[in-house]
Amino acid sequence: MEGDSVNLNCSSNISYVNSYTWFKRSGTQDIEVGFGQNYTIMNINITDNKYKCRVSGWYETAFSEYKTIDVFYSPKNVQVSVSPSARVMEGSSVTLTCSGDANPPVHSYTWIKRSGTQDKDIEVGYGKSYTITNIAITDNNYKCRASNQHGSAFSEYQTLDILYSPKNVSVSPSARVMEGSSVTLTCSGDANPPVHSYTWFKRSGSQDIEVGYEKSYTITNINITDNNYKCRASNQHGSAFSEYQTLDILYRPKNVQVSVRPSARVMEGSSVTLTCSGDANPPVHSYTWFKRSGTQDIEVGYEKSYTISYTIAITDNNYRCRASNQHGSAFSEYQTLNILYSPKNVSVSPSARVMEGSSVTLTCSGDANPPVHSYTWFKRSGSQDIEVGYEKSYTITNINITDNNYKCRASNQHGSAFSEYQTLDILYRPKNVQVSVRPSARVMEGSSVTLTCSGDANPPVHSYTWFKRSGTQDIEVGYENSYTIKNIAITDNNYKCRASNQHGSAFSEYQTLNILYSPKNVQVSVSPSARVMEGSSVTLTCSGDANPPVHSYTWFKRSGTQDIEVGYANSYTIKNIAITDNNYKCRASNKHGSAFSEYQTLNILYSPTEASTSVILTCRADGNPPVEYIWYREGEITPVAYGQTYRITSFSKDNIAQFYCTAGNGIGPRNAVSVPVTFTEECHKAQVAAAGIGGYCGGLITAALFYVLWMRWKKQNGNDSEVRKSRRKFGKNTAIEEDYENVDPEFKDDTYNTLNPRTGSTNDVYETLATTGSATCAMTEV
């Protein structure tokens, strides 16, 4: 049996055998395969069936005949043959015959058909031959199985070449393609012999239009209407059509629209639902809603529908949606809702700029749906509105600045609304020009104050002029809106301004400043007279210029070198006046300060008393800075008094003295000539002798005259060291209080004449001095 092992033995009658060689027949050749008397064939097959051996001796060699081994085996080389031919027309008949090599020969056959759709083998017959009638294109694959007692074997499949017209014509690919791109369609069909011609058809409406004749057809810049195609495939046996191939054309949303439910005509405050729709492939997968707000779109929703619930306002009237798929998005047009509402945004135009006295026409307008159908005009008068017109426009003639506030009411069938007041811009020259004061019109003397000019004008005041009242004239002093007065004086109190614009000018009233200052010019007046009899009464009145007015007074009486407070009212009455009650001053005060009056010296008349004598010497000099005075007794270096006057009240009959004054101001001193003072017993009086003085009582005139001339020469040429000592005393104000006192330079007395050295001649430095006392003495002035 094929595959078994077989042992072969070689024998011969040759003597002295040296070797055995085995040969296998392979085709026409013998191949050495072994050595030895015995040779074993392992796993024998049908081609290993012819062997011989060779025997070699010392003297001869001999071959055996070929030994053919009868190897049994199952069928091999099983084949199918076709009659009349393997090329056969669909629907005809054909006979298949099975043959194969086997030992012993094949004794049975089985036919098997390949079922392609099921991918399995089906037994269809059992003889050496198998006939197929009305053959179909699926009856094209057969094989047979040949069997003997040792096994079986299959033939290869015999594929029949079945000829047929095209079948299963189709278009590929089943395209999913983006709009605007290109796609190539291919026509394919099952045919034998293969298809040799193609025709392409495009579906347009209800018709098919031939568009190509190749196996493939390319569509460029495809659009959504280029989506239905079929082909026809033909061979020599016939033709067939494919089904329509509908292309799946992908595109972003198109024809996006907004629909409104229940209606796009809706009352303000109600509700409405908007729905977004669009054509897209693949379908729209997301929606976005936009509300128009001014020049911007605001996202307000993200569903297919968007509902405005019970709050719709007139500004909620413009919406659109965006529909999107994975290939892009598209917007709808704006859906403008027709929102019905009563008038809104009512206004008056123009915002008029008009000259006082001219005319202007106002127009009322308002936003309403349906539009405004009636108008009413109102003029503001005080706190009331007065109806003045009923048309869309209203004309005002000869306008004035009080005709500047108007409004209108606009109405439709859903209600009405008022405009704001339209305030007309009425142009006019300045009016109501006024001066305001900062910080206040009540200002302290010496401080600063700012005056500001204001006026009502349209257009506003553009230039200002300030005037100060000086007597009966106005003097221009400034040209700005404000005018500042620095270090103000009490005469700087009357100002006005002129305000101007391009239409004219106007003056303010005078602004009188209330300039505050402490008392000035304080004086004492006497009633009934400063010449009053001893023992009577007199009333002194204090007066002064002050702002605010003086609110308190203090009276002082001169007692020796002291001032004694004696009263606190505006007037002070002295009852039973004594001759010592003769020197008074007052102090006037307000909140800003106080000032003193000069001393008021009363001329008290009284009957003679014990005689006493006094002499007043007065020294006068002119200088800058002001002059100070020192009095000396001739021959002494110690001053006897300071001040412009020197009163001598103590005399001795044996006494005679020379007195002189020194005037100085720090720049240089100047001495006056000496004056002799003597006591005359006959007259019981002191007498002052001087050049130019005539008289009698003791016959002293001639002696005095020579004495004066001698003393003048002595003062001009004499004791310089004493003068220098006296100069160091200048500047001191302390008076020497012995038998004399300092007296005001302007003091006047009925008894004495004033000494005035400046007005005299060289020989007449002093004027006459009179005596004071109860005795009388005749004096003759030369």
mmCIF file of N, CA and C in Angstrom, residues 241-297:
data_model
loop_
_atom_site.group_PDB
_atom_site.id
_atom_site.type_symbol
_atom_site.label_atom_id
_atom_site.label_comp_id
_atom_site.label_asym_id
_atom_site.label_seq_id
_atom_site.Cartn_x
_atom_site.Cartn_y
_atom_site.Cartn_z
ATOM 1 N N PHE A 241 -29.566 48.548 -16.864
ATOM 2 C CA PHE A 241 -29.431 49.830 -16.148
ATOM 3 C C PHE A 241 -29.160 49.576 -14.670
ATOM 4 N N SER A 242 -28.413 50.514 -14.117
ATOM 5 C CA SER A 242 -28.261 50.522 -12.658
ATOM 6 C C SER A 242 -29.476 51.193 -12.040
ATOM 7 N N GLU A 243 -29.593 51.045 -10.737
ATOM 8 C CA GLU A 243 -30.540 51.869 -10.002
ATOM 9 C C GLU A 243 -29.980 53.303 -9.955
ATOM 10 N N TYR A 244 -30.868 54.265 -9.610
ATOM 11 C CA TYR A 244 -30.370 55.627 -9.418
ATOM 12 C C TYR A 244 -29.464 55.670 -8.194
ATOM 13 N N GLN A 245 -28.358 56.318 -8.368
ATOM 14 C CA GLN A 245 -27.460 56.572 -7.238
ATOM 15 C C GLN A 245 -27.705 58.009 -6.772
ATOM 16 N N THR A 246 -28.285 58.130 -5.600
ATOM 17 C CA THR A 246 -28.541 59.462 -5.026
ATOM 18 C C THR A 246 -27.349 59.827 -4.145
ATOM 19 N N LEU A 247 -26.633 60.849 -4.531
ATOM 20 C CA LEU A 247 -25.439 61.268 -3.783
ATOM 21 C C LEU A 247 -25.850 61.944 -2.479
ATOM 22 N N ASP A 248 -25.129 61.604 -1.459
ATOM 23 C CA ASP A 248 -25.365 62.243 -0.152
ATOM 24 C C ASP A 248 -24.490 63.495 -0.094
ATOM 25 N N ILE A 249 -25.055 64.611 -0.564
ATOM 26 C CA ILE A 249 -24.279 65.862 -0.652
ATOM 27 C C ILE A 249 -24.369 66.593 0.678
ATOM 28 N N LEU A 250 -23.228 66.719 1.293
ATOM 29 C CA LEU A 250 -23.155 67.401 2.601
ATOM 30 C C LEU A 250 -23.052 68.909 2.388
ATOM 31 N N TYR A 251 -23.797 69.678 3.201
ATOM 32 C CA TYR A 251 -23.707 71.135 3.086
ATOM 33 C C TYR A 251 -24.176 71.769 4.386
ATOM 34 N N ARG A 252 -23.631 72.926 4.586
ATOM 35 C CA ARG A 252 -24.023 73.665 5.788
ATOM 36 C C ARG A 252 -25.442 74.198 5.604
ATOM 37 N N PRO A 253 -26.082 74.688 6.691
ATOM 38 C CA PRO A 253 -27.483 75.109 6.604
ATOM 39 C C PRO A 253 -27.715 76.177 5.535
ATOM 40 N N LYS A 254 -28.878 76.047 4.889
ATOM 41 C CA LYS A 254 -29.333 77.010 3.887
ATOM 42 C C LYS A 254 -30.777 77.357 4.206
ATOM 43 N N ASN A 255 -31.214 78.484 3.604
ATOM 44 C CA ASN A 255 -32.625 78.889 3.700
ATOM 45 C C ASN A 255 -33.121 78.913 5.150
ATOM 46 N N VAL A 256 -32.241 79.448 6.033
ATOM 47 C CA VAL A 256 -32.630 79.532 7.446
ATOM 48 C C VAL A 256 -33.706 80.608 7.592
ATOM 49 N N GLN A 257 -34.790 80.267 8.270
ATOM 50 C CA GLN A 257 -35.937 81.164 8.398
ATOM 51 C C GLN A 257 -36.469 81.130 9.819
ATOM 52 N N VAL A 258 -37.166 82.229 10.154
ATOM 53 C CA VAL A 258 -37.835 82.329 11.459
ATOM 54 C C VAL A 258 -39.331 82.402 11.213
ATOM 55 N N SER A 259 -40.051 81.541 11.878
ATOM 56 C CA SER A 259 -41.519 81.608 11.837
ATOM 57 C C SER A 259 -42.031 82.047 13.200
ATOM 58 N N VAL A 260 -43.199 82.678 13.211
ATOM 59 C CA VAL A 260 -43.737 83.279 14.443
ATOM 60 C C VAL A 260 -45.102 82.654 14.730
ATOM 61 N N ARG A 261 -45.311 82.344 16.007
ATOM 62 C CA ARG A 261 -46.598 81.809 16.442
ATOM 63 C C ARG A 261 -47.035 82.539 17.693
ATOM 64 N N PRO A 262 -48.253 83.073 17.797
ATOM 65 C CA PRO A 262 -49.357 82.948 16.840
ATOM 66 C C PRO A 262 -49.240 83.860 15.627
ATOM 67 N N SER A 263 -48.570 85.039 15.762
ATOM 68 C CA SER A 263 -48.501 85.973 14.653
ATOM 69 C C SER A 263 -47.379 86.952 14.921
ATOM 70 N N ALA A 264 -46.828 87.512 13.839
ATOM 71 C CA ALA A 264 -45.786 88.527 14.004
ATOM 72 C C ALA A 264 -46.392 89.874 14.372
ATOM 73 N N ARG A 265 -47.689 90.013 14.396
ATOM 74 C CA ARG A 265 -48.379 91.239 14.811
ATOM 75 C C ARG A 265 -48.876 90.992 16.234
ATOM 76 N N VAL A 266 -48.226 91.646 17.212
ATOM 77 C CA VAL A 266 -48.465 91.309 18.605
ATOM 78 C C VAL A 266 -48.487 92.579 19.444
ATOM 79 N N MET A 267 -49.312 92.566 20.481
ATOM 80 C CA MET A 267 -49.449 93.739 21.355
ATOM 81 C C MET A 267 -48.307 93.768 22.365
ATOM 82 N N GLU A 268 -47.791 94.954 22.569
ATOM 83 C CA GLU A 268 -46.740 95.135 23.575
ATOM 84 C C GLU A 268 -47.184 94.529 24.901
ATOM 85 N N GLY A 269 -46.281 93.736 25.521
ATOM 86 C CA GLY A 269 -46.592 93.137 26.808
ATOM 87 C C GLY A 269 -47.118 91.722 26.711
ATOM 88 N N SER A 270 -47.488 91.250 25.500
ATOM 89 C CA SER A 270 -47.966 89.885 25.356
ATOM 90 C C SER A 270 -46.784 88.959 25.098
ATOM 91 N N SER A 271 -47.065 87.689 24.651
ATOM 92 C CA SER A 271 -45.987 86.740 24.414
ATOM 93 C C SER A 271 -46.060 86.217 22.993
ATOM 94 N N VAL A 272 -44.909 85.703 22.512
ATOM 95 C CA VAL A 272 -44.830 85.179 21.161
ATOM 96 C C VAL A 272 -43.702 84.152 21.128
ATOM 97 N N THR A 273 -43.872 83.115 20.254
ATOM 98 C CA THR A 273 -42.848 82.082 20.112
ATOM 99 C C THR A 273 -42.268 82.137 18.712
ATOM 100 N N LEU A 274 -40.944 82.180 18.645
ATOM 101 C CA LEU A 274 -40.223 82.189 17.375
ATOM 102 C C LEU A 274 -39.614 80.808 17.160
ATOM 103 N N THR A 275 -39.708 80.280 15.913
ATOM 104 C CA THR A 275 -39.151 78.966 15.592
ATOM 105 C C THR A 275 -38.171 79.114 14.428
ATOM 106 N N CYS A 276 -37.003 78.470 14.589
ATOM 107 C CA CYS A 276 -35.944 78.541 13.586
ATOM 108 C C CYS A 276 -35.942 77.254 12.763
ATOM 109 N N SER A 277 -35.841 77.350 11.431
ATOM 110 C CA SER A 277 -35.757 76.180 10.575
ATOM 111 C C SER A 277 -34.745 76.449 9.471
ATOM 112 N N GLY A 278 -34.174 75.324 8.939
ATOM 113 C CA GLY A 278 -33.207 75.480 7.866
ATOM 114 C C GLY A 278 -32.940 74.157 7.195
ATOM 115 N N ASP A 279 -32.515 74.202 5.936
ATOM 116 C CA ASP A 279 -32.176 73.030 5.143
ATOM 117 C C ASP A 279 -30.673 72.783 5.291
ATOM 118 N N ALA A 280 -30.305 71.530 5.706
ATOM 119 C CA ALA A 280 -28.894 71.236 5.928
ATOM 120 C C ALA A 280 -28.671 69.736 5.826
ATOM 121 N N ASN A 281 -27.460 69.319 5.485
ATOM 122 C CA ASN A 281 -27.084 67.914 5.472
ATOM 123 C C ASN A 281 -25.661 67.801 6.024
ATOM 124 N N PRO A 282 -25.468 67.152 7.168
ATOM 125 C CA PRO A 282 -26.528 66.542 7.989
ATOM 126 C C PRO A 282 -27.423 67.612 8.600
ATOM 127 N N PRO A 283 -28.587 67.195 9.151
ATOM 128 C CA PRO A 283 -29.536 68.193 9.646
ATOM 129 C C PRO A 283 -28.912 69.118 10.687
ATOM 130 N N VAL A 284 -29.557 70.306 10.876
ATOM 131 C CA VAL A 284 -29.115 71.283 11.889
ATOM 132 C C VAL A 284 -29.101 70.602 13.250
ATOM 133 N N HIS A 285 -28.000 70.796 13.976
ATOM 134 C CA HIS A 285 -27.903 70.188 15.313
ATOM 135 C C HIS A 285 -27.867 71.217 16.438
ATOM 136 N N SER A 286 -27.703 72.506 16.083
ATOM 137 C CA SER A 286 -27.735 73.527 17.149
ATOM 138 C C SER A 286 -28.294 74.834 16.596
ATOM 139 N N TYR A 287 -28.921 75.595 17.500
ATOM 140 C CA TYR A 287 -29.558 76.857 17.146
ATOM 141 C C TYR A 287 -29.102 77.927 18.140
ATOM 142 N N THR A 288 -28.966 79.140 17.648
ATOM 143 C CA THR A 288 -28.661 80.278 18.521
ATOM 144 C C THR A 288 -29.566 81.428 18.114
ATOM 145 N N TRP A 289 -30.205 82.059 19.124
ATOM 146 C CA TRP A 289 -31.102 83.187 18.866
ATOM 147 C C TRP A 289 -30.399 84.495 19.222
ATOM 148 N N PHE A 290 -30.614 85.495 18.369
ATOM 149 C CA PHE A 290 -30.016 86.815 18.580
ATOM 150 C C PHE A 290 -31.111 87.868 18.581
ATOM 151 N N LYS A 291 -30.963 88.792 19.555
ATOM 152 C CA LYS A 291 -31.862 89.948 19.617
ATOM 153 C C LYS A 291 -31.057 91.175 19.203
ATOM 154 N N ARG A 292 -31.604 91.985 18.322
ATOM 155 C CA ARG A 292 -30.908 93.190 17.863
ATOM 156 C C ARG A 292 -31.072 94.271 18.914
ATOM 157 N N SER A 293 -29.945 94.790 19.383
ATOM 158 C CA SER A 293 -29.942 95.856 20.380
ATOM 159 C C SER A 293 -29.031 96.951 19.868
ATOM 160 N N GLY A 294 -29.632 98.002 19.303
ATOM 161 C CA GLY A 294 -28.824 99.070 18.702
ATOM 162 C C GLY A 294 -28.104 98.539 17.486
ATOM 163 N N THR A 295 -26.787 98.572 17.529
ATOM 164 C CA THR A 295 -25.991 98.057 16.410
ATOM 165 C C THR A 295 -25.399 96.694 16.735
ATOM 166 N N GLN A 296 -25.833 96.061 17.831
ATOM 167 C CA GLN A 296 -25.267 94.786 18.255
ATOM 168 C C GLN A 296 -26.330 93.703 18.315
ATOM 169 N N ASP A 297 -25.879 92.446 18.132
ATOM 170 C CA ASP A 297 -26.738 91.277 18.328
ATOM 171 C C ASP A 297 -26.368 90.642 19.658
#
